[in-house]
mmCIF file with all atom_site columns, C-alpha atoms in Angstrom:
data_model
loop_
_atom_site.group_PDB
_atom_site.id
_atom_site.type_symbol
_atom_site.label_atom_id
_atom_site.label_alt_id
_atom_site.label_comp_id
_atom_site.label_asym_id
_atom_site.label_entity_id
_atom_site.label_seq_id
_atom_site.pdbx_PDB_ins_code
_atom_site.Cartn_x
_atom_site.Cartn_y
_atom_site.Cartn_z
_atom_site.occupancy
_atom_site.B_iso_or_equiv
_atom_site.pdbx_formal_charge
_atom_site.auth_seq_id
_atom_site.auth_comp_id
_atom_site.auth_asym_id
_atom_site.auth_atom_id
_atom_site.pdbx_PDB_model_num
ATOM 1   C CA . GLU Y 1 1   ? 18.496  88.663  145.570 1.00 96.00 ? 85  GLU Y CA 1
ATOM 2   C CA . VAL Y 1 2   ? 19.761  91.898  147.066 1.00 97.00 ? 86  VAL Y CA 1
ATOM 3   C CA . ARG Y 1 3   ? 19.653  91.637  150.835 1.00 98.00 ? 87  ARG Y CA 1
ATOM 4   C CA . VAL Y 1 4   ? 20.881  93.191  154.005 1.00 98.00 ? 88  VAL Y CA 1
ATOM 5   C CA . MET Y 1 5   ? 20.419  91.561  157.446 1.00 98.00 ? 89  MET Y CA 1
ATOM 6   C CA . GLU Y 1 6   ? 21.068  93.102  160.873 1.00 98.00 ? 90  GLU Y CA 1
ATOM 7   C CA . SER Y 1 7   ? 22.185  91.358  163.977 1.00 98.00 ? 91  SER Y CA 1
ATOM 8   C CA . GLY Y 1 8   ? 23.631  92.140  167.397 1.00 98.00 ? 92  GLY Y CA 1
ATOM 9   C CA . GLY Y 1 9   ? 20.714  93.849  169.116 1.00 97.00 ? 93  GLY Y CA 1
ATOM 10  C CA . GLY Y 1 10  ? 19.779  93.109  172.645 1.00 97.00 ? 94  GLY Y CA 1
ATOM 11  C CA . SER Y 1 11  ? 18.984  94.517  176.062 1.00 98.00 ? 95  SER Y CA 1
ATOM 12  C CA . VAL Y 1 12  ? 21.711  96.520  177.877 1.00 98.00 ? 96  VAL Y CA 1
ATOM 13  C CA . GLN Y 1 13  ? 21.972  98.795  180.801 1.00 98.00 ? 97  GLN Y CA 1
ATOM 14  C CA . PRO Y 1 14  ? 22.499  102.533 180.405 1.00 98.00 ? 98  PRO Y CA 1
ATOM 15  C CA . GLY Y 1 15  ? 26.128  103.380 179.853 1.00 98.00 ? 99  GLY Y CA 1
ATOM 16  C CA . ARG Y 1 16  ? 27.049  100.096 178.293 1.00 98.00 ? 100 ARG Y CA 1
ATOM 17  C CA . SER Y 1 17  ? 28.086  99.316  174.782 1.00 98.00 ? 101 SER Y CA 1
ATOM 18  C CA . LEU Y 1 18  ? 26.696  97.232  171.932 1.00 98.00 ? 102 LEU Y CA 1
ATOM 19  C CA . ARG Y 1 19  ? 27.929  96.470  168.371 1.00 98.00 ? 103 ARG Y CA 1
ATOM 20  C CA . LEU Y 1 20  ? 25.414  96.003  165.566 1.00 98.00 ? 104 LEU Y CA 1
ATOM 21  C CA . SER Y 1 21  ? 26.402  94.155  162.327 1.00 98.00 ? 105 SER Y CA 1
ATOM 22  C CA . CYS Y 1 22  ? 24.791  94.089  158.932 1.00 98.00 ? 106 CYS Y CA 1
ATOM 23  C CA . ALA Y 1 23  ? 25.565  91.352  156.441 1.00 98.00 ? 107 ALA Y CA 1
ATOM 24  C CA . ALA Y 1 24  ? 25.040  92.279  152.758 1.00 98.00 ? 108 ALA Y CA 1
ATOM 25  C CA . SER Y 1 25  ? 24.525  89.944  149.821 1.00 97.00 ? 109 SER Y CA 1
ATOM 26  C CA . GLY Y 1 26  ? 23.462  89.950  146.233 1.00 97.00 ? 110 GLY Y CA 1
ATOM 27  C CA . PHE Y 1 27  ? 25.195  93.172  145.191 1.00 97.00 ? 111 PHE Y CA 1
ATOM 28  C CA . THR Y 1 28  ? 28.749  94.585  144.930 1.00 97.00 ? 112 THR Y CA 1
ATOM 29  C CA . PHE Y 1 29  ? 28.991  95.940  148.489 1.00 97.00 ? 113 PHE Y CA 1
ATOM 30  C CA . ASP Y 1 30  ? 32.000  98.153  147.990 1.00 94.00 ? 114 ASP Y CA 1
ATOM 31  C CA . ASP Y 1 31  ? 30.268  100.123 145.228 1.00 96.00 ? 115 ASP Y CA 1
ATOM 32  C CA . TYR Y 1 32  ? 27.587  101.576 147.572 1.00 97.00 ? 116 TYR Y CA 1
ATOM 33  C CA . GLY Y 1 33  ? 27.207  103.814 150.554 1.00 96.00 ? 117 GLY Y CA 1
ATOM 34  C CA . MET Y 1 34  ? 25.421  102.293 153.611 1.00 97.00 ? 118 MET Y CA 1
ATOM 35  C CA . HIS Y 1 35  ? 23.226  103.586 156.371 1.00 98.00 ? 119 HIS Y CA 1
ATOM 36  C CA . TRP Y 1 36  ? 21.824  103.009 159.776 1.00 98.00 ? 120 TRP Y CA 1
ATOM 37  C CA . VAL Y 1 37  ? 18.335  104.245 160.609 1.00 98.00 ? 121 VAL Y CA 1
ATOM 38  C CA . ARG Y 1 38  ? 16.442  103.656 163.847 1.00 98.00 ? 122 ARG Y CA 1
ATOM 39  C CA . GLN Y 1 39  ? 12.739  103.713 164.881 1.00 98.00 ? 123 GLN Y CA 1
ATOM 40  C CA . PRO Y 1 40  ? 11.758  104.022 168.500 1.00 98.00 ? 124 PRO Y CA 1
ATOM 41  C CA . PRO Y 1 41  ? 8.666   102.054 169.482 1.00 96.00 ? 125 PRO Y CA 1
ATOM 42  C CA . GLY Y 1 42  ? 5.511   103.593 168.048 1.00 96.00 ? 126 GLY Y CA 1
ATOM 43  C CA . ARG Y 1 43  ? 7.451   106.543 166.552 1.00 97.00 ? 127 ARG Y CA 1
ATOM 44  C CA . GLY Y 1 44  ? 8.877   107.641 163.192 1.00 98.00 ? 128 GLY Y CA 1
ATOM 45  C CA . LEU Y 1 45  ? 12.140  107.027 161.412 1.00 98.00 ? 129 LEU Y CA 1
ATOM 46  C CA . GLU Y 1 46  ? 15.360  108.652 162.699 1.00 98.00 ? 130 GLU Y CA 1
ATOM 47  C CA . TRP Y 1 47  ? 18.504  108.731 160.527 1.00 97.00 ? 131 TRP Y CA 1
ATOM 48  C CA . VAL Y 1 48  ? 21.502  107.713 162.573 1.00 98.00 ? 132 VAL Y CA 1
ATOM 49  C CA . SER Y 1 49  ? 24.598  107.510 160.383 1.00 97.00 ? 133 SER Y CA 1
ATOM 50  C CA . SER Y 1 50  ? 25.873  106.991 156.901 1.00 96.00 ? 134 SER Y CA 1
ATOM 51  C CA . ILE Y 1 51  ? 29.194  105.812 155.386 1.00 96.00 ? 135 ILE Y CA 1
ATOM 52  C CA . SER Y 1 52  ? 30.477  106.149 151.824 1.00 95.00 ? 136 SER Y CA 1
ATOM 53  C CA . TRP Y 1 53  ? 31.731  103.253 149.760 1.00 95.00 ? 137 TRP Y CA 1
ATOM 54  C CA . GLU Y 1 54  ? 35.425  103.631 150.721 1.00 94.00 ? 138 GLU Y CA 1
ATOM 55  C CA . SER Y 1 55  ? 34.704  104.855 154.298 1.00 94.00 ? 139 SER Y CA 1
ATOM 56  C CA . ASP Y 1 56  ? 36.112  108.302 153.479 1.00 94.00 ? 140 ASP Y CA 1
ATOM 57  C CA . LYS Y 1 57  ? 32.836  110.014 154.395 1.00 93.00 ? 141 LYS Y CA 1
ATOM 58  C CA . LYS Y 1 58  ? 31.080  109.266 157.645 1.00 95.00 ? 142 LYS Y CA 1
ATOM 59  C CA . ILE Y 1 59  ? 28.188  111.393 159.006 1.00 95.00 ? 143 ILE Y CA 1
ATOM 60  C CA . TYR Y 1 60  ? 26.199  111.176 162.232 1.00 96.00 ? 144 TYR Y CA 1
ATOM 61  C CA . ALA Y 1 61  ? 23.080  112.514 163.778 1.00 95.00 ? 145 ALA Y CA 1
ATOM 62  C CA . ASP Y 1 62  ? 23.736  115.029 166.510 1.00 95.00 ? 146 ASP Y CA 1
ATOM 63  C CA . SER Y 1 63  ? 21.978  112.683 168.974 1.00 96.00 ? 147 SER Y CA 1
ATOM 64  C CA . VAL Y 1 64  ? 24.648  109.972 168.514 1.00 97.00 ? 148 VAL Y CA 1
ATOM 65  C CA . ARG Y 1 65  ? 27.785  111.815 167.456 1.00 97.00 ? 149 ARG Y CA 1
ATOM 66  C CA . GLY Y 1 66  ? 30.658  111.084 169.722 1.00 97.00 ? 150 GLY Y CA 1
ATOM 67  C CA . ARG Y 1 67  ? 29.002  107.948 171.043 1.00 98.00 ? 151 ARG Y CA 1
ATOM 68  C CA . PHE Y 1 68  ? 28.353  105.857 167.966 1.00 98.00 ? 152 PHE Y CA 1
ATOM 69  C CA . THR Y 1 69  ? 30.869  104.884 165.247 1.00 98.00 ? 153 THR Y CA 1
ATOM 70  C CA . ILE Y 1 70  ? 29.917  103.507 161.862 1.00 98.00 ? 154 ILE Y CA 1
ATOM 71  C CA . SER Y 1 71  ? 32.377  101.318 159.954 1.00 98.00 ? 155 SER Y CA 1
ATOM 72  C CA . ARG Y 1 72  ? 32.509  98.763  157.200 1.00 98.00 ? 156 ARG Y CA 1
ATOM 73  C CA . ASP Y 1 73  ? 34.586  95.830  156.044 1.00 98.00 ? 157 ASP Y CA 1
ATOM 74  C CA . ASN Y 1 74  ? 34.256  95.589  152.250 1.00 97.00 ? 158 ASN Y CA 1
ATOM 75  C CA . ALA Y 1 75  ? 36.175  92.239  152.273 1.00 97.00 ? 159 ALA Y CA 1
ATOM 76  C CA . LYS Y 1 76  ? 33.441  90.806  154.450 1.00 98.00 ? 160 LYS Y CA 1
ATOM 77  C CA . ASN Y 1 77  ? 30.473  92.605  152.871 1.00 98.00 ? 161 ASN Y CA 1
ATOM 78  C CA . SER Y 1 78  ? 29.659  93.902  156.314 1.00 98.00 ? 162 SER Y CA 1
ATOM 79  C CA . LEU Y 1 79  ? 28.500  97.175  157.938 1.00 98.00 ? 163 LEU Y CA 1
ATOM 80  C CA . TYR Y 1 80  ? 28.810  97.902  161.662 1.00 98.00 ? 164 TYR Y CA 1
ATOM 81  C CA . LEU Y 1 81  ? 27.575  100.337 164.258 1.00 98.00 ? 165 LEU Y CA 1
ATOM 82  C CA . GLN Y 1 82  ? 29.554  100.532 167.475 1.00 98.00 ? 166 GLN Y CA 1
ATOM 83  C CA . MET Y 1 83  ? 27.264  102.080 170.163 1.00 98.00 ? 167 MET Y CA 1
ATOM 84  C CA . ASN Y 1 84  ? 28.870  103.317 173.342 1.00 98.00 ? 168 ASN Y CA 1
ATOM 85  C CA . SER Y 1 85  ? 27.485  105.131 176.373 1.00 98.00 ? 169 SER Y CA 1
ATOM 86  C CA . LEU Y 1 86  ? 24.027  103.909 175.573 1.00 98.00 ? 170 LEU Y CA 1
ATOM 87  C CA . ARG Y 1 87  ? 20.997  105.867 176.868 1.00 98.00 ? 171 ARG Y CA 1
ATOM 88  C CA . ALA Y 1 88  ? 17.355  104.990 177.362 1.00 98.00 ? 172 ALA Y CA 1
ATOM 89  C CA . GLU Y 1 89  ? 16.500  107.210 174.369 1.00 98.00 ? 173 GLU Y CA 1
ATOM 90  C CA . ASP Y 1 90  ? 18.630  104.952 172.103 1.00 98.00 ? 174 ASP Y CA 1
ATOM 91  C CA . THR Y 1 91  ? 15.980  102.195 172.513 1.00 98.00 ? 175 THR Y CA 1
ATOM 92  C CA . ALA Y 1 92  ? 14.734  101.455 169.002 1.00 98.00 ? 176 ALA Y CA 1
ATOM 93  C CA . LEU Y 1 93  ? 14.577  99.072  166.130 1.00 98.00 ? 177 LEU Y CA 1
ATOM 94  C CA . TYR Y 1 94  ? 17.776  99.658  164.175 1.00 98.00 ? 178 TYR Y CA 1
ATOM 95  C CA . TYR Y 1 95  ? 17.686  99.224  160.417 1.00 98.00 ? 179 TYR Y CA 1
ATOM 96  C CA . CYS Y 1 96  ? 20.609  98.801  158.095 1.00 98.00 ? 180 CYS Y CA 1
ATOM 97  C CA . ALA Y 1 97  ? 20.052  100.054 154.496 1.00 98.00 ? 181 ALA Y CA 1
ATOM 98  C CA . LYS Y 1 98  ? 21.877  100.219 151.203 1.00 98.00 ? 182 LYS Y CA 1
ATOM 99  C CA . ASP Y 1 99  ? 22.228  103.377 149.153 1.00 96.00 ? 183 ASP Y CA 1
ATOM 100 C CA . VAL Y 1 100 ? 20.514  103.422 145.823 1.00 94.00 ? 184 VAL Y CA 1
ATOM 101 C CA . GLY Y 1 101 ? 23.456  105.156 144.165 1.00 90.00 ? 185 GLY Y CA 1
ATOM 102 C CA . THR Y 1 102 ? 27.125  104.234 143.787 1.00 89.00 ? 186 THR Y CA 1
ATOM 103 C CA . GLY Y 1 103 ? 30.190  106.212 144.942 1.00 84.00 ? 187 GLY Y CA 1
ATOM 104 C CA . TYR Y 1 104 ? 30.980  108.884 147.436 1.00 87.00 ? 188 TYR Y CA 1
ATOM 105 C CA . ASN Y 1 105 ? 27.679  110.629 147.837 1.00 90.00 ? 189 ASN Y CA 1
ATOM 106 C CA . PHE Y 1 106 ? 24.324  109.564 149.227 1.00 92.00 ? 190 PHE Y CA 1
ATOM 107 C CA . TYR Y 1 107 ? 21.129  109.371 147.209 1.00 93.00 ? 191 TYR Y CA 1
ATOM 108 C CA . GLY Y 1 108 ? 18.602  107.290 149.104 1.00 95.00 ? 192 GLY Y CA 1
ATOM 109 C CA . LEU Y 1 109 ? 17.928  103.988 150.940 1.00 97.00 ? 193 LEU Y CA 1
ATOM 110 C CA . ASP Y 1 110 ? 16.660  101.428 148.526 1.00 97.00 ? 194 ASP Y CA 1
ATOM 111 C CA . VAL Y 1 111 ? 17.166  98.158  150.347 1.00 98.00 ? 195 VAL Y CA 1
ATOM 112 C CA . TRP Y 1 112 ? 16.366  97.764  154.046 1.00 98.00 ? 196 TRP Y CA 1
ATOM 113 C CA . GLY Y 1 113 ? 16.741  94.909  156.448 1.00 98.00 ? 197 GLY Y CA 1
ATOM 114 C CA . GLN Y 1 114 ? 14.207  93.710  158.919 1.00 98.00 ? 198 GLN Y CA 1
ATOM 115 C CA . GLY Y 1 115 ? 15.896  95.504  161.761 1.00 98.00 ? 199 GLY Y CA 1
ATOM 116 C CA . THR Y 1 116 ? 17.406  94.519  165.080 1.00 98.00 ? 200 THR Y CA 1
ATOM 117 C CA . THR Y 1 117 ? 16.023  95.648  168.430 1.00 98.00 ? 201 THR Y CA 1
ATOM 118 C CA . VAL Y 1 118 ? 18.026  97.518  170.963 1.00 98.00 ? 202 VAL Y CA 1
ATOM 119 C CA . THR Y 1 119 ? 16.615  98.095  174.407 1.00 98.00 ? 203 THR Y CA 1
ATOM 120 C CA . VAL Y 1 120 ? 18.464  100.299 176.920 1.00 98.00 ? 204 VAL Y CA 1
ATOM 121 C CA . SER Y 1 121 ? 17.076  99.938  180.442 1.00 97.00 ? 205 SER Y CA 1
ATOM 122 C CA . SER Y 1 122 ? 18.233  99.480  184.031 1.00 95.00 ? 206 SER Y CA 1
ATOM 123 C CA . SER X 2 1   ? 19.620  121.563 162.930 1.00 76.00 ? 299 SER X CA 1
ATOM 124 C CA . TYR X 2 2   ? 18.067  120.309 159.728 1.00 85.00 ? 300 TYR X CA 1
ATOM 125 C CA . GLU X 2 3   ? 14.325  119.660 160.068 1.00 92.00 ? 301 GLU X CA 1
ATOM 126 C CA . LEU X 2 4   ? 11.678  118.460 157.621 1.00 96.00 ? 302 LEU X CA 1
ATOM 127 C CA . THR X 2 5   ? 7.985   119.133 158.344 1.00 97.00 ? 303 THR X CA 1
ATOM 128 C CA . GLN X 2 6   ? 5.087   116.862 157.093 1.00 98.00 ? 304 GLN X CA 1
ATOM 129 C CA . PRO X 2 7   ? 1.396   116.917 157.944 1.00 98.00 ? 305 PRO X CA 1
ATOM 130 C CA . PRO X 2 8   ? 0.694   114.237 160.535 1.00 98.00 ? 306 PRO X CA 1
ATOM 131 C CA . SER X 2 9   ? -2.188  112.679 158.626 1.00 97.00 ? 307 SER X CA 1
ATOM 132 C CA . LEU X 2 10  ? -4.115  112.694 155.345 1.00 98.00 ? 308 LEU X CA 1
ATOM 133 C CA . SER X 2 11  ? -7.284  110.845 154.388 1.00 97.00 ? 309 SER X CA 1
ATOM 134 C CA . VAL X 2 12  ? -8.534  110.361 150.881 1.00 97.00 ? 310 VAL X CA 1
ATOM 135 C CA . SER X 2 13  ? -11.186 108.159 149.163 1.00 97.00 ? 311 SER X CA 1
ATOM 136 C CA . PRO X 2 14  ? -10.212 105.290 146.919 1.00 97.00 ? 312 PRO X CA 1
ATOM 137 C CA . GLY X 2 15  ? -9.342  106.553 143.409 1.00 97.00 ? 313 GLY X CA 1
ATOM 138 C CA . GLN X 2 16  ? -8.638  110.078 144.627 1.00 97.00 ? 314 GLN X CA 1
ATOM 139 C CA . THR X 2 17  ? -5.223  111.793 144.487 1.00 98.00 ? 315 THR X CA 1
ATOM 140 C CA . ALA X 2 18  ? -3.268  112.065 147.634 1.00 98.00 ? 316 ALA X CA 1
ATOM 141 C CA . SER X 2 19  ? -0.603  114.756 147.908 1.00 98.00 ? 317 SER X CA 1
ATOM 142 C CA . ILE X 2 20  ? 1.795   114.698 150.833 1.00 98.00 ? 318 ILE X CA 1
ATOM 143 C CA . THR X 2 21  ? 4.068   117.682 151.399 1.00 98.00 ? 319 THR X CA 1
ATOM 144 C CA . CYS X 2 22  ? 7.483   118.029 153.026 1.00 98.00 ? 320 CYS X CA 1
ATOM 145 C CA . SER X 2 23  ? 9.004   121.334 153.848 1.00 97.00 ? 321 SER X CA 1
ATOM 146 C CA . GLY X 2 24  ? 12.446  122.380 155.128 1.00 94.00 ? 322 GLY X CA 1
ATOM 147 C CA . ASP X 2 25  ? 14.700  125.447 155.003 1.00 90.00 ? 323 ASP X CA 1
ATOM 148 C CA . LYS X 2 26  ? 17.445  123.686 153.017 1.00 85.00 ? 324 LYS X CA 1
ATOM 149 C CA . LEU X 2 27  ? 15.293  121.504 150.848 1.00 90.00 ? 325 LEU X CA 1
ATOM 150 C CA . GLY X 2 28  ? 15.782  123.696 147.782 1.00 87.00 ? 326 GLY X CA 1
ATOM 151 C CA . ASP X 2 29  ? 19.487  122.789 147.729 1.00 88.00 ? 327 ASP X CA 1
ATOM 152 C CA . ASN X 2 30  ? 19.035  119.002 148.317 1.00 90.00 ? 328 ASN X CA 1
ATOM 153 C CA . TYR X 2 31  ? 17.479  115.908 146.808 1.00 93.00 ? 329 TYR X CA 1
ATOM 154 C CA . VAL X 2 32  ? 14.487  114.396 148.544 1.00 96.00 ? 330 VAL X CA 1
ATOM 155 C CA . CYS X 2 33  ? 13.499  110.732 148.988 1.00 97.00 ? 331 CYS X CA 1
ATOM 156 C CA . TRP X 2 34  ? 10.195  109.328 150.010 1.00 98.00 ? 332 TRP X CA 1
ATOM 157 C CA . TYR X 2 35  ? 9.470   106.018 151.877 1.00 98.00 ? 333 TYR X CA 1
ATOM 158 C CA . HIS X 2 36  ? 6.298   104.084 152.522 1.00 98.00 ? 334 HIS X CA 1
ATOM 159 C CA . GLN X 2 37  ? 6.051   101.944 155.662 1.00 98.00 ? 335 GLN X CA 1
ATOM 160 C CA . LYS X 2 38  ? 3.182   99.627  156.482 1.00 98.00 ? 336 LYS X CA 1
ATOM 161 C CA . PRO X 2 39  ? 2.650   98.529  160.099 1.00 96.00 ? 337 PRO X CA 1
ATOM 162 C CA . GLY X 2 40  ? 5.111   95.963  161.138 1.00 96.00 ? 338 GLY X CA 1
ATOM 163 C CA . GLN X 2 41  ? 7.128   96.173  157.982 1.00 98.00 ? 339 GLN X CA 1
ATOM 164 C CA . SER X 2 42  ? 10.398  97.814  156.929 1.00 98.00 ? 340 SER X CA 1
ATOM 165 C CA . PRO X 2 43  ? 10.176  101.022 154.875 1.00 98.00 ? 341 PRO X CA 1
ATOM 166 C CA . VAL X 2 44  ? 10.127  100.886 151.050 1.00 98.00 ? 342 VAL X CA 1
ATOM 167 C CA . MET X 2 45  ? 11.640  103.638 148.940 1.00 98.00 ? 343 MET X CA 1
ATOM 168 C CA . VAL X 2 46  ? 9.071   105.022 146.471 1.00 98.00 ? 344 VAL X CA 1
ATOM 169 C CA . VAL X 2 47  ? 10.969  108.118 145.205 1.00 98.00 ? 345 VAL X CA 1
ATOM 170 C CA . PHE X 2 48  ? 14.617  109.193 145.163 1.00 96.00 ? 346 PHE X CA 1
ATOM 171 C CA . GLN X 2 49  ? 16.477  112.273 143.847 1.00 94.00 ? 347 GLN X CA 1
ATOM 172 C CA . SER X 2 50  ? 13.165  114.137 144.296 1.00 95.00 ? 348 SER X CA 1
ATOM 173 C CA . ASN X 2 51  ? 11.368  112.706 141.277 1.00 96.00 ? 349 ASN X CA 1
ATOM 174 C CA . LYS X 2 52  ? 12.812  109.290 140.243 1.00 96.00 ? 350 LYS X CA 1
ATOM 175 C CA . ARG X 2 53  ? 11.047  106.022 140.892 1.00 97.00 ? 351 ARG X CA 1
ATOM 176 C CA . PRO X 2 54  ? 12.966  102.870 141.906 1.00 95.00 ? 352 PRO X CA 1
ATOM 177 C CA . PRO X 2 55  ? 12.255  99.752  139.832 1.00 95.00 ? 353 PRO X CA 1
ATOM 178 C CA . GLY X 2 56  ? 8.898   98.195  140.622 1.00 95.00 ? 354 GLY X CA 1
ATOM 179 C CA . ILE X 2 57  ? 7.255   101.318 142.045 1.00 97.00 ? 355 ILE X CA 1
ATOM 180 C CA . PRO X 2 58  ? 4.093   102.184 140.071 1.00 96.00 ? 356 PRO X CA 1
ATOM 181 C CA . GLU X 2 59  ? 3.797   105.350 137.998 1.00 96.00 ? 357 GLU X CA 1
ATOM 182 C CA . ARG X 2 60  ? 0.995   106.374 140.374 1.00 96.00 ? 358 ARG X CA 1
ATOM 183 C CA . PHE X 2 61  ? 3.786   107.550 142.702 1.00 98.00 ? 359 PHE X CA 1
ATOM 184 C CA . ALA X 2 62  ? 5.310   110.837 141.598 1.00 98.00 ? 360 ALA X CA 1
ATOM 185 C CA . GLY X 2 63  ? 7.707   113.164 143.328 1.00 97.00 ? 361 GLY X CA 1
ATOM 186 C CA . SER X 2 64  ? 8.249   116.816 142.736 1.00 97.00 ? 362 SER X CA 1
ATOM 187 C CA . LYS X 2 65  ? 9.877   119.797 144.386 1.00 96.00 ? 363 LYS X CA 1
ATOM 188 C CA . SER X 2 66  ? 9.474   123.510 144.295 1.00 95.00 ? 364 SER X CA 1
ATOM 189 C CA . GLY X 2 67  ? 11.709  125.716 146.322 1.00 93.00 ? 365 GLY X CA 1
ATOM 190 C CA . ASN X 2 68  ? 11.873  124.412 149.882 1.00 95.00 ? 366 ASN X CA 1
ATOM 191 C CA . THR X 2 69  ? 8.785   122.132 149.521 1.00 97.00 ? 367 THR X CA 1
ATOM 192 C CA . ALA X 2 70  ? 8.676   118.677 148.154 1.00 97.00 ? 368 ALA X CA 1
ATOM 193 C CA . THR X 2 71  ? 5.491   116.785 147.281 1.00 98.00 ? 369 THR X CA 1
ATOM 194 C CA . LEU X 2 72  ? 4.640   113.111 146.902 1.00 98.00 ? 370 LEU X CA 1
ATOM 195 C CA . THR X 2 73  ? 1.584   112.648 144.731 1.00 98.00 ? 371 THR X CA 1
ATOM 196 C CA . ILE X 2 74  ? -0.232  109.318 144.639 1.00 98.00 ? 372 ILE X CA 1
ATOM 197 C CA . SER X 2 75  ? -2.714  109.130 141.863 1.00 97.00 ? 373 SER X CA 1
ATOM 198 C CA . GLY X 2 76  ? -5.692  106.797 142.018 1.00 97.00 ? 374 GLY X CA 1
ATOM 199 C CA . ALA X 2 77  ? -5.112  106.013 145.681 1.00 97.00 ? 375 ALA X CA 1
ATOM 200 C CA . ARG X 2 78  ? -5.749  102.379 146.708 1.00 97.00 ? 376 ARG X CA 1
ATOM 201 C CA . ALA X 2 79  ? -6.239  100.627 150.055 1.00 96.00 ? 377 ALA X CA 1
ATOM 202 C CA . SER X 2 80  ? -2.825  99.073  149.647 1.00 96.00 ? 378 SER X CA 1
ATOM 203 C CA . ASP X 2 81  ? -1.304  102.685 149.667 1.00 97.00 ? 379 ASP X CA 1
ATOM 204 C CA . GLU X 2 82  ? -2.318  103.145 153.293 1.00 98.00 ? 380 GLU X CA 1
ATOM 205 C CA . GLY X 2 83  ? 0.459   103.573 155.850 1.00 98.00 ? 381 GLY X CA 1
ATOM 206 C CA . ASP X 2 84  ? 3.098   106.025 156.900 1.00 98.00 ? 382 ASP X CA 1
ATOM 207 C CA . TYR X 2 85  ? 5.072   108.089 154.413 1.00 98.00 ? 383 TYR X CA 1
ATOM 208 C CA . PHE X 2 86  ? 8.330   109.715 155.332 1.00 98.00 ? 384 PHE X CA 1
ATOM 209 C CA . CYS X 2 87  ? 10.366  112.249 153.372 1.00 98.00 ? 385 CYS X CA 1
ATOM 210 C CA . GLN X 2 88  ? 14.176  112.250 153.818 1.00 97.00 ? 386 GLN X CA 1
ATOM 211 C CA . ALA X 2 89  ? 17.079  114.330 152.679 1.00 95.00 ? 387 ALA X CA 1
ATOM 212 C CA . TRP X 2 90  ? 20.832  115.005 153.333 1.00 87.00 ? 388 TRP X CA 1
ATOM 213 C CA . ASP X 2 91  ? 22.888  118.104 153.441 1.00 83.00 ? 389 ASP X CA 1
ATOM 214 C CA . SER X 2 92  ? 26.711  117.885 153.550 1.00 79.00 ? 390 SER X CA 1
ATOM 215 C CA . LYS X 2 93  ? 26.807  117.085 157.213 1.00 87.00 ? 391 LYS X CA 1
ATOM 216 C CA . THR X 2 94  ? 23.712  115.246 158.211 1.00 90.00 ? 392 THR X CA 1
ATOM 217 C CA . GLY X 2 95  ? 20.666  113.338 157.145 1.00 93.00 ? 393 GLY X CA 1
ATOM 218 C CA . VAL X 2 96  ? 17.103  113.822 158.314 1.00 95.00 ? 394 VAL X CA 1
ATOM 219 C CA . PHE X 2 97  ? 13.676  112.281 158.075 1.00 97.00 ? 395 PHE X CA 1
ATOM 220 C CA . GLY X 2 98  ? 10.468  114.131 158.249 1.00 97.00 ? 396 GLY X CA 1
ATOM 221 C CA . GLY X 2 99  ? 8.057   113.168 161.011 1.00 98.00 ? 397 GLY X CA 1
ATOM 222 C CA . GLY X 2 100 ? 5.833   111.079 158.766 1.00 98.00 ? 398 GLY X CA 1
ATOM 223 C CA . THR X 2 101 ? 2.380   111.367 157.317 1.00 98.00 ? 399 THR X CA 1
ATOM 224 C CA . LYS X 2 102 ? -0.222  108.697 158.043 1.00 98.00 ? 400 LYS X CA 1
ATOM 225 C CA . LEU X 2 103 ? -2.267  108.064 154.902 1.00 98.00 ? 401 LEU X CA 1
ATOM 226 C CA . THR X 2 104 ? -5.753  106.633 155.186 1.00 98.00 ? 402 THR X CA 1
ATOM 227 C CA . VAL X 2 105 ? -7.617  105.479 152.115 1.00 97.00 ? 403 VAL X CA 1
ATOM 228 C CA . LEU X 2 106 ? -11.335 104.920 152.825 1.00 92.00 ? 404 LEU X CA 1
#
């Protein structure tokens, strides 16, 4: 079964850091791009960041660029999101998702995890 | 910034056709994906590359695009089709989701 599972969420104070992880299984991880998407409570989906199969393309939403860093370890079938200088508006359910297509470009998010909750509050 | 615009809500009767639109200035140059999210659940992809269906998605779900507007058409809408639908696209530098359309079937 193709699966992705997020971990690492929690409650932090503004200005602090948090690292999310996503464990992938059931597919050849290093063939696919990967993504992070978040959903604030009661609101819609917000794309956060995407990384290509060999980490040679990384793109970020304007709202997180310079604060968040996406990375992956293909040997460990894992995706990460390092979140620094967290703000109250970063509070959301964070989803990890697999791309539907292989290679350098991005095509769509076909496998989603259940999400991990990040709460930023003093 | 790249923005996609969807109607906030749509209501149809069971068996009718639901058409959800998504518009954006750069949409003509990019592929569009559509996702269905039910309350308390993770999103599910129903269309990618503007008009392709992932395995397991019924033929009732069809995507199309004309110029800067993409449309998700759900034929013979069912109660199980209720929920939020989001369009999504990338350009070379960023990704974006539309604000979502809440579909009610009753």
